[in-house]
Short mmCIF file of C-alpha atoms in Angstrom, two decimals:
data_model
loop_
_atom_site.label_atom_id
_atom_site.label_comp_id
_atom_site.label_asym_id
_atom_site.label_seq_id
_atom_site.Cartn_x
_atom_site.Cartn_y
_atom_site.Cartn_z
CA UNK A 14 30.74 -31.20 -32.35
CA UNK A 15 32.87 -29.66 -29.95
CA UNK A 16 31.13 -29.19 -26.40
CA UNK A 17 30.59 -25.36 -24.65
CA UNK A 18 29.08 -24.05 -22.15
CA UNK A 19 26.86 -20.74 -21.89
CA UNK A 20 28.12 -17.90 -20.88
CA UNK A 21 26.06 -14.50 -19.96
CA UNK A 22 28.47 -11.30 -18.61
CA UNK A 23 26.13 -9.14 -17.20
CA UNK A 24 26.60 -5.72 -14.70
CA UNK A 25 24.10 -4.12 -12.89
CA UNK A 26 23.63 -1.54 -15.78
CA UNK A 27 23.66 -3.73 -18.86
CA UNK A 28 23.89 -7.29 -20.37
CA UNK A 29 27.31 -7.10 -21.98
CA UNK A 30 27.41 -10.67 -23.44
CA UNK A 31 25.28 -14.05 -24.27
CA UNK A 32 26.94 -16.57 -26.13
CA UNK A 33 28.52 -20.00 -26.42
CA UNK A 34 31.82 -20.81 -25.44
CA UNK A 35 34.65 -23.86 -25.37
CA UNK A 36 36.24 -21.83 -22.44
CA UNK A 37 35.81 -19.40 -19.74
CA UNK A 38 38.68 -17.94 -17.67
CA UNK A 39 38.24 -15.59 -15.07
CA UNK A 40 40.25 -13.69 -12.58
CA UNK A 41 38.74 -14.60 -9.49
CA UNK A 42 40.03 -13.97 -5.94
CA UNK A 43 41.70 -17.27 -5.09
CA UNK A 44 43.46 -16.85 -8.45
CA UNK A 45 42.85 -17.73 -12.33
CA UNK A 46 40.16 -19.95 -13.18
CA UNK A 47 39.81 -21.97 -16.29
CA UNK A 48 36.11 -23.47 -16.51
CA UNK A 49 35.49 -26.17 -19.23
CA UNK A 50 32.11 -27.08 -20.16
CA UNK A 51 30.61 -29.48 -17.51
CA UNK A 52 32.66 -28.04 -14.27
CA UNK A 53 31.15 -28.62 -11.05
CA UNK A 54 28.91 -25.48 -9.53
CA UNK A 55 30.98 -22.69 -7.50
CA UNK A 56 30.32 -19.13 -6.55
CA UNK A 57 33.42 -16.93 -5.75
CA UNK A 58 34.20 -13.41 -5.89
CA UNK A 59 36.20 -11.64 -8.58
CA UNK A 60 38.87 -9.67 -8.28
CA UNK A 61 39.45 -6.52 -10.93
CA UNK A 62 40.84 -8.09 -14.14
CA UNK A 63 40.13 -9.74 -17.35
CA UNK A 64 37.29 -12.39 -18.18
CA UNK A 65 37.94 -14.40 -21.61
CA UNK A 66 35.68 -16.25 -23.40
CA UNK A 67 37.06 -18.64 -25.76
CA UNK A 68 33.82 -19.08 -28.60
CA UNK A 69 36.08 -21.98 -30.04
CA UNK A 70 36.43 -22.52 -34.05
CA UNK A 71 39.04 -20.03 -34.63
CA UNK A 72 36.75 -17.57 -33.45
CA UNK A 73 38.92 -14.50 -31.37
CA UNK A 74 38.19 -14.28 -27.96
CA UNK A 75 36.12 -12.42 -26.24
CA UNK A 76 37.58 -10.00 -23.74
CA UNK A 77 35.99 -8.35 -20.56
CA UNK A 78 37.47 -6.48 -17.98
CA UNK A 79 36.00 -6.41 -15.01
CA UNK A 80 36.36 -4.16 -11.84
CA UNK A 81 35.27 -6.98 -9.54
CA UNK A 82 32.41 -9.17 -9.24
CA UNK A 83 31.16 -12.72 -8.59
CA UNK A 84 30.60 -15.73 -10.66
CA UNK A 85 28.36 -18.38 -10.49
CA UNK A 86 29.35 -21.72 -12.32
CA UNK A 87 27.06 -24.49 -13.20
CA UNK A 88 27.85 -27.57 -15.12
CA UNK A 89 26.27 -25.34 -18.42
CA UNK A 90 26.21 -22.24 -17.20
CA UNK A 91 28.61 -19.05 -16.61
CA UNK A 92 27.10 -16.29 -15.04
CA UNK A 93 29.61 -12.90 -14.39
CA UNK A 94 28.06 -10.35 -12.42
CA UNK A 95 30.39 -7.71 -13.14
CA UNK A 96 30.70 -4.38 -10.96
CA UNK A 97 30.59 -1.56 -12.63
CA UNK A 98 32.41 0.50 -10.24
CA UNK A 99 35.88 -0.18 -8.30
CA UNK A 100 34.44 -1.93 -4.71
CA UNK A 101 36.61 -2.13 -1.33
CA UNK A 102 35.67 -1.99 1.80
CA UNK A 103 37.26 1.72 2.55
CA UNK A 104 35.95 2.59 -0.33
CA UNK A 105 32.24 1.75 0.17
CA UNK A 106 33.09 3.38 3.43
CA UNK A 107 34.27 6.70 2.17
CA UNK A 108 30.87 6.41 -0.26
CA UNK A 109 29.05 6.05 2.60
CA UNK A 110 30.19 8.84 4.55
CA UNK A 111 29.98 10.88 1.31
CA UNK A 112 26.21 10.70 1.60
CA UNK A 113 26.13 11.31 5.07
CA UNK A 114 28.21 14.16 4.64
CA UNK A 115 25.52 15.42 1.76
CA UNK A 116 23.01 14.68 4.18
CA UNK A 117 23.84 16.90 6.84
CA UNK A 118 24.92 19.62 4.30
CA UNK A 119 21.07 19.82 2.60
CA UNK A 120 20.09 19.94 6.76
CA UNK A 121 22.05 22.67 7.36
CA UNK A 122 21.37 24.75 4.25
CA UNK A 123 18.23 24.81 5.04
CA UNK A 124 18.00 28.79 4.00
CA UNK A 125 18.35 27.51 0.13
CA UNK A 126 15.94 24.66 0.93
CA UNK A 127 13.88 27.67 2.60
CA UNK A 128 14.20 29.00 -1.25
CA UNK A 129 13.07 25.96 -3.08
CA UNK A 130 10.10 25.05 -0.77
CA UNK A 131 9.01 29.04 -1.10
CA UNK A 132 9.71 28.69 -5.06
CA UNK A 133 7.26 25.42 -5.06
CA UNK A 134 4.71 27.21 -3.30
CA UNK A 135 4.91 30.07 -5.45
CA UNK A 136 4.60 27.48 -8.60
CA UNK A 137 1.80 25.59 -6.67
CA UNK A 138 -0.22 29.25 -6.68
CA UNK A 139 0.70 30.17 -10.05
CA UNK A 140 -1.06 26.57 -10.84
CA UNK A 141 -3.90 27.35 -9.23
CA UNK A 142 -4.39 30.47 -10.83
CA UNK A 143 -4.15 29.15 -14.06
CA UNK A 144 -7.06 26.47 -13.12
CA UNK A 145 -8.94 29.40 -11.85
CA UNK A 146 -8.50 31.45 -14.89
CA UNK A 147 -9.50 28.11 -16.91
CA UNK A 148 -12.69 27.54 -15.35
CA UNK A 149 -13.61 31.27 -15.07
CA UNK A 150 -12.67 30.78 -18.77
CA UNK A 151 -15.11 27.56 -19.18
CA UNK A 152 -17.76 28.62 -17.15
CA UNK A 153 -17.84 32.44 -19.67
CA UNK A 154 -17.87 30.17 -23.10
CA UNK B 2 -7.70 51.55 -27.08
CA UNK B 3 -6.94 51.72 -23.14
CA UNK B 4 -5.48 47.37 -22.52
CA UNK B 5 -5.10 46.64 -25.75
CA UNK B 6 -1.16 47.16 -25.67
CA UNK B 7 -0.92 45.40 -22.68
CA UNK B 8 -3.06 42.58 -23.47
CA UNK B 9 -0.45 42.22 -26.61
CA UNK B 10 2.71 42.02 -24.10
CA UNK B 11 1.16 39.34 -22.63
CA UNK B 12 0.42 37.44 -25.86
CA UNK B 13 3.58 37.75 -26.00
CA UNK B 14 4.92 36.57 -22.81
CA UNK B 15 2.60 33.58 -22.87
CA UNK B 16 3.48 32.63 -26.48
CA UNK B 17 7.31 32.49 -25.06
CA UNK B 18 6.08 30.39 -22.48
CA UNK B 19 4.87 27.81 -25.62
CA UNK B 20 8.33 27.87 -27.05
CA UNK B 21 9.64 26.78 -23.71
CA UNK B 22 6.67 23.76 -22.88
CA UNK B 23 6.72 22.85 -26.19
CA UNK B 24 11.09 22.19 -26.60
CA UNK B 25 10.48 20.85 -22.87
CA UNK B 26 7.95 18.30 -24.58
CA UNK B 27 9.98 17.61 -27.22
CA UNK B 28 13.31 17.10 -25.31
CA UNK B 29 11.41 14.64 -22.72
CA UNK B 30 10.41 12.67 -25.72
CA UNK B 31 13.58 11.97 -27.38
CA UNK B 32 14.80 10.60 -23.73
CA UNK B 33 11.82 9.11 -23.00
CA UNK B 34 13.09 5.74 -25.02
CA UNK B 35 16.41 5.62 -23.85
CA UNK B 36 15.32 5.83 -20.36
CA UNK B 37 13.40 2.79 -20.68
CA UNK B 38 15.52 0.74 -22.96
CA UNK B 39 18.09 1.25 -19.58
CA UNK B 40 15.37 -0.11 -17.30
CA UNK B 41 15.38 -3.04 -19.39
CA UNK B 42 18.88 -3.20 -19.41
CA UNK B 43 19.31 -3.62 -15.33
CA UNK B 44 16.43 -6.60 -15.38
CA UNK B 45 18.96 -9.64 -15.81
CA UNK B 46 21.66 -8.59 -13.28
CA UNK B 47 19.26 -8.56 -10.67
CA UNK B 48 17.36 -11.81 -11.69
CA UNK B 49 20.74 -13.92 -12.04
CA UNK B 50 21.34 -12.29 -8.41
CA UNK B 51 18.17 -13.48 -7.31
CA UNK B 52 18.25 -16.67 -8.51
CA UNK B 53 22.03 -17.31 -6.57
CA UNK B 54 20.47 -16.15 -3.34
CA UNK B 55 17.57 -18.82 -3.62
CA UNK B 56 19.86 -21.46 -4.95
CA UNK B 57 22.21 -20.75 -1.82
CA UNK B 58 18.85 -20.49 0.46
CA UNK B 59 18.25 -23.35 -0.18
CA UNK B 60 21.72 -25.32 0.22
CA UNK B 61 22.35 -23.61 3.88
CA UNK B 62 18.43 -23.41 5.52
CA UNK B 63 20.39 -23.31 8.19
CA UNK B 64 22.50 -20.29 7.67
CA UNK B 65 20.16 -17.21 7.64
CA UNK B 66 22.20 -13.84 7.15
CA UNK B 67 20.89 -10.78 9.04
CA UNK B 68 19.68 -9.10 5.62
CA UNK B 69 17.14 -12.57 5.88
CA UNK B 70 15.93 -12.54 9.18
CA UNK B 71 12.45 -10.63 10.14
CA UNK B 72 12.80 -8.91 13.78
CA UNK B 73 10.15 -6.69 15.49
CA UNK B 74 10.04 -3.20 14.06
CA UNK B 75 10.73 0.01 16.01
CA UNK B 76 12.29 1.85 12.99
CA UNK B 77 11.77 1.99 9.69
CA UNK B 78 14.16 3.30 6.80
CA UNK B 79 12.88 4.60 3.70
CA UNK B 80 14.90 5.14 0.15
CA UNK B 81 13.20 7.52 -1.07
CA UNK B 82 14.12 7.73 -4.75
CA UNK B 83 13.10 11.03 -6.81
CA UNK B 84 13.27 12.80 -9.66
CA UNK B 85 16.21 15.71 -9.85
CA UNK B 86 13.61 18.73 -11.61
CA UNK B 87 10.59 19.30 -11.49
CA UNK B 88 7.72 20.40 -14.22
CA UNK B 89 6.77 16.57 -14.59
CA UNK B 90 3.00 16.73 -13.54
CA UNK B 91 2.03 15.02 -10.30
CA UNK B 92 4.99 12.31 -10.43
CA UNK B 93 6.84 13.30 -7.02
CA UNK B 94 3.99 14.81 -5.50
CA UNK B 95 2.14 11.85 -5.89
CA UNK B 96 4.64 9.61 -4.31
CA UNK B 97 4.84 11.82 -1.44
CA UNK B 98 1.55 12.24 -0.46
CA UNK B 99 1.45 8.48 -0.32
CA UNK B 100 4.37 8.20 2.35
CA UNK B 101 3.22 10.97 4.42
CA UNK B 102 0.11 8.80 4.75
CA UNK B 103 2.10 6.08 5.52
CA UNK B 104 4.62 7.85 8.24
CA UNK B 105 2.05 9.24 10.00
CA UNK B 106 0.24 5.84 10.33
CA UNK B 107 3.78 4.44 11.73
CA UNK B 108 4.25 7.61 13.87
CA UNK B 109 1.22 6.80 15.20
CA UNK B 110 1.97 3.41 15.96
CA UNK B 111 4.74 4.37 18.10
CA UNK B 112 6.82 4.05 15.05
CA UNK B 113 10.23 5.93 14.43
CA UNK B 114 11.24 6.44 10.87
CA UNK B 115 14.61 7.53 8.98
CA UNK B 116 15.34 8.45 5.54
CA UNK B 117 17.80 7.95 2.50
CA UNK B 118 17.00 10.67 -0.23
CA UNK B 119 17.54 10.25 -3.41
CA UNK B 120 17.37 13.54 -6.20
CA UNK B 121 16.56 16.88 -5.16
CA UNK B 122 12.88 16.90 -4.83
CA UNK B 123 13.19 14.35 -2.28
CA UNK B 124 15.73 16.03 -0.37
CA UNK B 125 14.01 19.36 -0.84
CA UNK B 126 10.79 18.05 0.54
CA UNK B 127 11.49 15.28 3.00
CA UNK B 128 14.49 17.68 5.39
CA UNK B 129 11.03 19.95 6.29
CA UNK B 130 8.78 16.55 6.75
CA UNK B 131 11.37 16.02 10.00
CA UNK B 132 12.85 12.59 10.59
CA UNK B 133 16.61 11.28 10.99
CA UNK B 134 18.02 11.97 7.17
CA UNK B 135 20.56 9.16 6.91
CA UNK B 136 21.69 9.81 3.48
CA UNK B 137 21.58 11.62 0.43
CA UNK B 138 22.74 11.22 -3.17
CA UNK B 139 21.30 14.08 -5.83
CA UNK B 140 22.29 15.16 -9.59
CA UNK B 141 22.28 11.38 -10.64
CA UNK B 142 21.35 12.73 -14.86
CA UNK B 143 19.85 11.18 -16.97
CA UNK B 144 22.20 7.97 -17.29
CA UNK B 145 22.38 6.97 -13.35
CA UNK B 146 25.33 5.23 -12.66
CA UNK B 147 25.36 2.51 -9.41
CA UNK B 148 28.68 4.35 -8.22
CA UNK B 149 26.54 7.36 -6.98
CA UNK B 150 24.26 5.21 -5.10
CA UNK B 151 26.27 2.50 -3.11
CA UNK B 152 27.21 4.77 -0.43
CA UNK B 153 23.69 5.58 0.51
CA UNK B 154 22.66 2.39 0.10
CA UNK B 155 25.74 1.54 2.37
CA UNK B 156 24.48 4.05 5.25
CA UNK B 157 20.91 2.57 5.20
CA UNK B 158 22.43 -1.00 5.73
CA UNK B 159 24.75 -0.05 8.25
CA UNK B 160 21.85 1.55 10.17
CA UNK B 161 20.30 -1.59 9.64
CA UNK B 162 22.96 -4.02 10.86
CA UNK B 163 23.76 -1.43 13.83
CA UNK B 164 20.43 -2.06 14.79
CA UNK B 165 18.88 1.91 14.21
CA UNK B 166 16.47 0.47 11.49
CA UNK B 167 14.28 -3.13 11.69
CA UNK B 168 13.25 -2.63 8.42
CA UNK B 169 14.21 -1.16 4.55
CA UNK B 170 11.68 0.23 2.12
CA UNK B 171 12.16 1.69 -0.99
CA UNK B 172 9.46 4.39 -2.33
CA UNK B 173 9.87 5.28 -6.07
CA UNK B 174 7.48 5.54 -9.42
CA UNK B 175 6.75 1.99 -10.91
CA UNK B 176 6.70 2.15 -14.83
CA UNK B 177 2.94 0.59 -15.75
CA UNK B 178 2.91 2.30 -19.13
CA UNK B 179 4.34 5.16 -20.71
CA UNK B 180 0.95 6.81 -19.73
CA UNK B 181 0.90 5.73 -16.47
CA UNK B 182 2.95 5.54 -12.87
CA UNK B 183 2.26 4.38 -10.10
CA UNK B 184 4.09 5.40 -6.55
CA UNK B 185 5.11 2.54 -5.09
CA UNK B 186 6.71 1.32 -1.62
CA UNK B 187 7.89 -2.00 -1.01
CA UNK B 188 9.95 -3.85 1.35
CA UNK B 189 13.63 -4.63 0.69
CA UNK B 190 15.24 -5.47 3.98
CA UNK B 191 14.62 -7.71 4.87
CA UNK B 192 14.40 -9.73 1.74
CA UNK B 193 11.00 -10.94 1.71
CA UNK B 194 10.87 -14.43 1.72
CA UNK B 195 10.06 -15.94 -1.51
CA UNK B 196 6.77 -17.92 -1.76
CA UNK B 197 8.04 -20.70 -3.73
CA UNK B 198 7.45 -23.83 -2.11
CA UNK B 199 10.11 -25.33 -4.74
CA UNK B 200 10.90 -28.66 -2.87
CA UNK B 201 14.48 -29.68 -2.40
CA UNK B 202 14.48 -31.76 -4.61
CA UNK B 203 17.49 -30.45 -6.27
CA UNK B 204 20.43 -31.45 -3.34
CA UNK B 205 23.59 -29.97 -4.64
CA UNK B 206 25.42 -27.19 -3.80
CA UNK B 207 27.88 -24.87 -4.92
CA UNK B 208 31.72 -25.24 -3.90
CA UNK B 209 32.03 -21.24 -2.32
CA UNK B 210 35.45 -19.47 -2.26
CA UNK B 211 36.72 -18.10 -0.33
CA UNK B 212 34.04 -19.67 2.05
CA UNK B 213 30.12 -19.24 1.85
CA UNK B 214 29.34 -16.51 4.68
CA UNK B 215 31.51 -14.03 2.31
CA UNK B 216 30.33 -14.93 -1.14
CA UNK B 217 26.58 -14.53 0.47
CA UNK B 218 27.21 -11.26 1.93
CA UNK B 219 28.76 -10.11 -1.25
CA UNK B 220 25.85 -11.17 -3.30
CA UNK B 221 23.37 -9.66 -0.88
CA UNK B 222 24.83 -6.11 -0.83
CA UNK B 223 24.79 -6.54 -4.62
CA UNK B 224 21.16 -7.53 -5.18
CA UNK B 225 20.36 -4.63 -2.89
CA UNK B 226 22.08 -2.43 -4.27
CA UNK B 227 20.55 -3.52 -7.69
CA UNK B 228 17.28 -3.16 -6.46
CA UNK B 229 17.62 0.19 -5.61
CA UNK B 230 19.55 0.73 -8.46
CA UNK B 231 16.93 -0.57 -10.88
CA UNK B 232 13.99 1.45 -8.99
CA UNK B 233 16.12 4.89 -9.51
CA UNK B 234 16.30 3.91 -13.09
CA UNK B 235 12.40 2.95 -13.41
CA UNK B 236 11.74 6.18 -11.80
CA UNK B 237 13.85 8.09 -14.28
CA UNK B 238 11.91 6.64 -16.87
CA UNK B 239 8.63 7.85 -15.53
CA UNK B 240 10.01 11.22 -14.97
CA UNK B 241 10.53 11.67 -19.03
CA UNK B 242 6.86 10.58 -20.26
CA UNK B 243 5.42 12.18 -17.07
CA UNK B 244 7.01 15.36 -18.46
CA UNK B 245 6.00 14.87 -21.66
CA UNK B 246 2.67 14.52 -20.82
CA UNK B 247 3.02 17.70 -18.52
CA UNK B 248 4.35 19.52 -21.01
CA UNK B 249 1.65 18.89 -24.04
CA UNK B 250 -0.89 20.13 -21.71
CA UNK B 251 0.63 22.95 -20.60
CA UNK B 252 1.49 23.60 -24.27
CA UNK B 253 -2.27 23.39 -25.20
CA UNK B 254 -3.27 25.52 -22.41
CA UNK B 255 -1.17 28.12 -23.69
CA UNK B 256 -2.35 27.73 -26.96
CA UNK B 257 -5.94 28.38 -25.80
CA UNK B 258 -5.07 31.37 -23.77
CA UNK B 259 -3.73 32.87 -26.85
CA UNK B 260 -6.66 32.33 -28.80
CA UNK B 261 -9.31 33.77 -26.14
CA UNK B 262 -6.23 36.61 -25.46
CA UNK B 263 -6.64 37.34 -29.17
CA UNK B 264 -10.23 37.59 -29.53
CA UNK B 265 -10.30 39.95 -26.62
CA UNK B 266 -7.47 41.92 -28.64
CA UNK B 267 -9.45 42.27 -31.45
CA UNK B 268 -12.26 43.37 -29.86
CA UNK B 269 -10.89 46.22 -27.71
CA UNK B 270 -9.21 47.49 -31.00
CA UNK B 271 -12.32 46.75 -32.77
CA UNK B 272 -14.36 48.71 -30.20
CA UNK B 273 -11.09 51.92 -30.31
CA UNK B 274 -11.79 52.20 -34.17
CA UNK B 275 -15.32 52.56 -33.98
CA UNK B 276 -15.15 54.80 -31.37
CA UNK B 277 -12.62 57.17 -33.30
CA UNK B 278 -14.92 57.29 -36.75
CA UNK B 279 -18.01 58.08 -34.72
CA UNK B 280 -15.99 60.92 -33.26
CA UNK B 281 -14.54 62.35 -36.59
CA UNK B 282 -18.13 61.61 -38.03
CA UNK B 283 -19.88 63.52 -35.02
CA UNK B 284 -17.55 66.32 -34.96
CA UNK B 285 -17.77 66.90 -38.68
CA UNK B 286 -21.18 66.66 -38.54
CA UNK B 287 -21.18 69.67 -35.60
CA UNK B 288 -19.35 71.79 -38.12
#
């Protein structure tokens, strides 16, 4: 019997694969690995690309693609943490100031938060009314 | 028959209301599975993650990156993750109430605190509570994707790193049972230290590349951003069952108001007819 190693591709939103295979290759950022069963532990990063597992037997390969990541390797075990989302550091940057941006918007709009908090208030009393009416309701019967 | 028209308009009206709670219900129930079957879905990325960080812990003792290292707390950040609507019982409320308690025991320690909001009712509420607002990320839906959330997550650690925050925690709705949630807060930055006394027995370590200060710091943002990640998806799956449950009773109410409604119909017409005969019957009898 031919030897593989276990591979698990999984992203922060989902497992996308669990499975045996004869080969791994992945794109990580140093360039193109090939990992064999029984390769020595490594963590690197991974750059946007495909990751192929080779199941071995004839079997098609399994194909990936991956936005980024990491990978862990141990001598029986592939793990892929794939990103689900394009990542750079302007990018996470322009993200960030997205929210920020957001932040200060709901701040300053406070007139349509004004709204919403008078709306919930309104709800909260229509609530209690309803109780009211209940145990007016409970207390007739 | 003086009411009895308008007590049938609101028969109406509330019977309307029924349609509404009662699709509501429905509608909650059909997502109520796939909201959970995606909480289950984030589990392994973040234990994989987890289990990288301890391995590398415990390779480099000796390297300790800032997201690792405990320093005396002036500030505190909070996510605070949220549903987007409302109508889901006490789910939001009840998480609130139980971080107002705990602000105003850090206010009154001296304690400053900023926020990161996450979905509406969170923003909605916590801009009037007063307090820096870092950070806010709203209309995540019902499938919430980890794009929307890494730049808030990104503003919280910056704040952190720059020094404006000592401390991260996260506030959000565990997922007990599909009956039950419970408002949680825990601590995420810095990464409480794990309690396993594993002994190092195990000495071998990775090779890193590009070099192991960068892979750590790329795993770290990660499993942060995962953990926030998985709590906004645990909290979307209380939101549908909380709902649900919301819904059914407001549903029944209704149902109960129509009956008593009815009865109180019935009588006043009840009471109009009799009135009218013993009219005709007295005035015939006067002629």
């Amino acid at each position: 019997m031919s030897m593989t190693i276990h591979v698990d591709v999984v992203s922060a939103e989902g497992h996308l694969f669990s499975g045996q295979g004869e080969m791994v290759y992945a794109p990580a950022v140093m360039g193109e690995l090939g990992i064999a069963p029984r390769h020595t532990p490594l963590v690197t990063q991974l750059k946007p690309g495909d990751v192929r597992v080779d199941p071995g037997q004839g079997k098609p390969m399994e194909h990936f693609y991956v936005s980024g990541g990491m990978i862990e390797i141990q001598p029986h075990v592939v793990t892929v943490l794939a990103d689900t989302a394009v990542r750079a550091k302007d990018l996470d940057e322009a993200a960030a100031l997205e929210a920020k941006r957001r932040a200060e918007d709901a701040i300053a709009n406070k007139s349509s938060e004004m709204e919403m908090a008078k709306a919930q208030i309104e709800l909260a009393e229509a609530v209690a009314q309803l109780r009211a009416i209940e145990r007016i309701r409970e207390g007739g019967n | 028959m003086a009411g009895a028209k308008e007590i049938r308009t609101q028969i109406a009206s509330i019977k309307n209301t029924r349609k509404i709670t009662g699709a509501m219900e429905m509608v909650a129930a059909s997502k109520m599975r796939k909201a959970q079957d995606r909480m289950e879905a984030t589990r392994p990325y973040a234990d994989k993650i987890k289990n990288v960080i301890r391995h590398l812990g415990m390779a480099h003792p000796e390297y300790k990156h800032p997201f690792m290292q405990t320093r005396e707390v002036k500030r505190v950040g909070y996510i605070i993750v949220s549903s987007d609507r409302g109508l889901a019982g006490g789910l939001n409320n009840n998480l609130f109430r139980r971080l107002i308690k705990d602000i105003k025991a850090l206010k009154d320690e001296g304690k400053g605190v900023e926020f990161c909001l996450i979905g509406n009712k969170a923003v909605g509420f916590f801009s009037r509570v007063g307090g820096k607002v870092l950070a806010t990320a709203t209309h995540l839906g019902d499938k919430p994707r980890l794009e929307d959330l890494i730049g808030t997550v990104k503003s919280m650690l910056d704040a952190f790193e720059n020094g404006e925050v000592d401390e991260i925690r996260i506030a959000y709705n565990e997922f007990v049972n599909t009956m039950t949630q419970k408002p949680t807060v825990e601590q995420i930055v810095p990464l409480p230290a794990d309690q396993d006394d594993q002994e190092l027995q195990h000495h071998w370590d990775y090779i890193y590349e590009p070099d192991a200060k960068d892979v750590l710091e790329g795993l770290l943002v990660r499993y942060i951003e995962s953990l926030v990640y998985q709590s906004v998806v645990e909290n979307a799956a209380c939101e549908q069952p909380a709902r649900m449950v919301a819904m059914k009773a407001a549903s029944d109410n209704a149902g109960s108001l129509i009956d008593e409604l009815q009865l109180i119909y019935n009588k006043a017409r009840q009471a109009a007819i009799t009135q009218e005969i013993s009219e005709i019957v007295s005035g015939a009898a006067a002629v």
